[in-house]
Amino acid sequence: MTQKVAILGAAGRIAKLAEPILLEKGMDLVLYAPHPRKIDSDIRENEHVQVVEGDVMETGKLAEAIRGASVVYANLAGSTDNDHPNTVDQAESVVDAMKSAKVSRLIWISSLGIYDEVPGVYGDWNRKTLGHILVEYAEAAKVIEESGLDYTIIRPAWLTDNDEVSYEITQKGEPFKGTEVSRLSVATVVAEIINNPEQNINESLGIDKPGTDGDKPSWM
Ligand SMILES: NC(=O)c1ccc[n+]([C@@H]2O[C@H](COP(=O)([O-])OP(=O)(O)OC[C@H]3O[C@@H](n4cnc5c(N)ncnc54)[C@H](OP(=O)(O)O)[C@@H]3O)[C@@H](O)[C@H]2O)c1
């Protein structure tokens, strides 16, 4: 049976790179986004794609949109209005919607540093630079870990738009390695996880590419 994947924040930069890979693998996609016109028209108009305009804080609408999906891939960035990302509220709404729609599998994009796992001077710099964003992302991850869902939390290093797939993976409890990774690498890992559901277990993956020789990463 064709796998149906619901992507939240589907106009996000990693999500837009994952979508063609997933379509190539023969999956049906539900693309949930507040501004779906940001998604390329050839993806929006693909016969295997259903587009839903919505905010993840609309829990009931979200539950309807994801019903029947085998996996939810959340590629969200909390709003920075008032300098206060609402990532925790987003995590709570996604968990509630998934339980209501009886969808149990979640892939959640988070950040390096949520477990204070980045060693050394770089770890100190990351903590200070991200500040309250990291605190919010850590709290959102806790919501997911305590949800009872079958989850994978991905903790990418600082993101670049380099056209390369190169990464190392660390597990929760291990020191983070490296400093940056391309969005294409993260999209590739997400697609691989979705395409190999038998390997899916509750876990948290740090994804990074040691060394740097290209585009300078920035958070937003
Ligand atoms: N930049 C870094 O170096 C770095 C490093 C590690 C992790 N991260 C995190 O990795 C994640 C993905 O990165 P990315 O580059 O793909 O992010 P991105 O391009 O900013 O995409 C995030 C998407 O989330 C959507 N969104 C925000 N609030 C929403 C809501 N309430 N309901 C539905 N959709 C909502 C946005 O939609 P609209 O734009 O249409 O509003 C946007 O398309 C982000 O959480 C980011 O913070 C970033």
PDB file of N, CA, C and O in Angstrom, residues 21 24 27 38 55 88 138 145 156 196 207:
ATOM      1  N   ILE A  21      12.097  14.043  -2.979  1.00  0.00           N
ATOM      2  CA  ILE A  21      12.704  12.724  -2.698  1.00  0.00           C
ATOM      3  C   ILE A  21      11.601  11.728  -2.328  1.00  0.00           C
ATOM      4  O   ILE A  21      11.577  10.590  -2.805  1.00  0.00           O
ATOM      5  N   GLU A  24       9.533  10.820  -5.315  1.00  0.00           N
ATOM      6  CA  GLU A  24      10.336   9.908  -6.143  1.00  0.00           C
ATOM      7  C   GLU A  24      10.245   8.477  -5.624  1.00  0.00           C
ATOM      8  O   GLU A  24      10.280   7.505  -6.384  1.00  0.00           O
ATOM      9  N   MET A  27       5.642   7.965  -2.629  1.00  0.00           N
ATOM     10  CA  MET A  27       4.747   8.230  -1.499  1.00  0.00           C
ATOM     11  C   MET A  27       3.709   9.292  -1.833  1.00  0.00           C
ATOM     12  O   MET A  27       3.938  10.137  -2.692  1.00  0.00           O
ATOM     13  N   LYS A  38       4.281  29.168  -1.076  1.00  0.00           N
ATOM     14  CA  LYS A  38       5.752  29.132  -1.032  1.00  0.00           C
ATOM     15  C   LYS A  38       6.298  27.791  -1.535  1.00  0.00           C
ATOM     16  O   LYS A  38       7.496  27.644  -1.730  1.00  0.00           O
ATOM     17  N   ASP A  55      -2.396  26.377  10.046  1.00  0.00           N
ATOM     18  CA  ASP A  55      -1.410  26.595  11.106  1.00  0.00           C
ATOM     19  C   ASP A  55      -1.476  25.380  12.035  1.00  0.00           C
ATOM     20  O   ASP A  55      -2.580  24.884  12.303  1.00  0.00           O
ATOM     21  N   VAL A  88       6.854  25.149  21.917  1.00  0.00           N
ATOM     22  CA  VAL A  88       6.261  24.207  22.874  1.00  0.00           C
ATOM     23  C   VAL A  88       4.768  24.059  22.585  1.00  0.00           C
ATOM     24  O   VAL A  88       4.241  22.940  22.539  1.00  0.00           O
ATOM     25  N   ALA A 138      14.166  22.610  23.656  1.00  0.00           N
ATOM     26  CA  ALA A 138      14.365  21.498  24.605  1.00  0.00           C
ATOM     27  C   ALA A 138      13.045  21.123  25.263  1.00  0.00           C
ATOM     28  O   ALA A 138      12.719  19.941  25.426  1.00  0.00           O
ATOM     29  N   GLU A 145       8.843  13.545  23.847  1.00  0.00           N
ATOM     30  CA  GLU A 145       9.364  12.338  24.513  1.00  0.00           C
ATOM     31  C   GLU A 145       8.356  11.771  25.514  1.00  0.00           C
ATOM     32  O   GLU A 145       8.325  10.569  25.749  1.00  0.00           O
ATOM     33  N   PRO A 156      19.697  18.804  14.033  1.00  0.00           N
ATOM     34  CA  PRO A 156      20.731  19.171  13.064  1.00  0.00           C
ATOM     35  C   PRO A 156      21.697  20.201  13.640  1.00  0.00           C
ATOM     36  O   PRO A 156      21.321  21.020  14.477  1.00  0.00           O
ATOM     37  N   ASN A 196      12.243   3.640   5.458  1.00  0.00           N
ATOM     38  CA  ASN A 196      12.629   2.387   6.135  1.00  0.00           C
ATOM     39  C   ASN A 196      11.932   2.292   7.484  1.00  0.00           C
ATOM     40  O   ASN A 196      12.576   2.338   8.529  1.00  0.00           O
ATOM     41  N   ILE A 207      22.584  15.330  13.871  1.00  0.00           N
ATOM     42  CA  ILE A 207      23.101  15.208  12.509  1.00  0.00           C
ATOM     43  C   ILE A 207      24.005  16.390  12.208  1.00  0.00           C
ATOM     44  O   ILE A 207      23.616  17.540  12.387  1.00  0.00           O
TER      45      ILE A 207
END
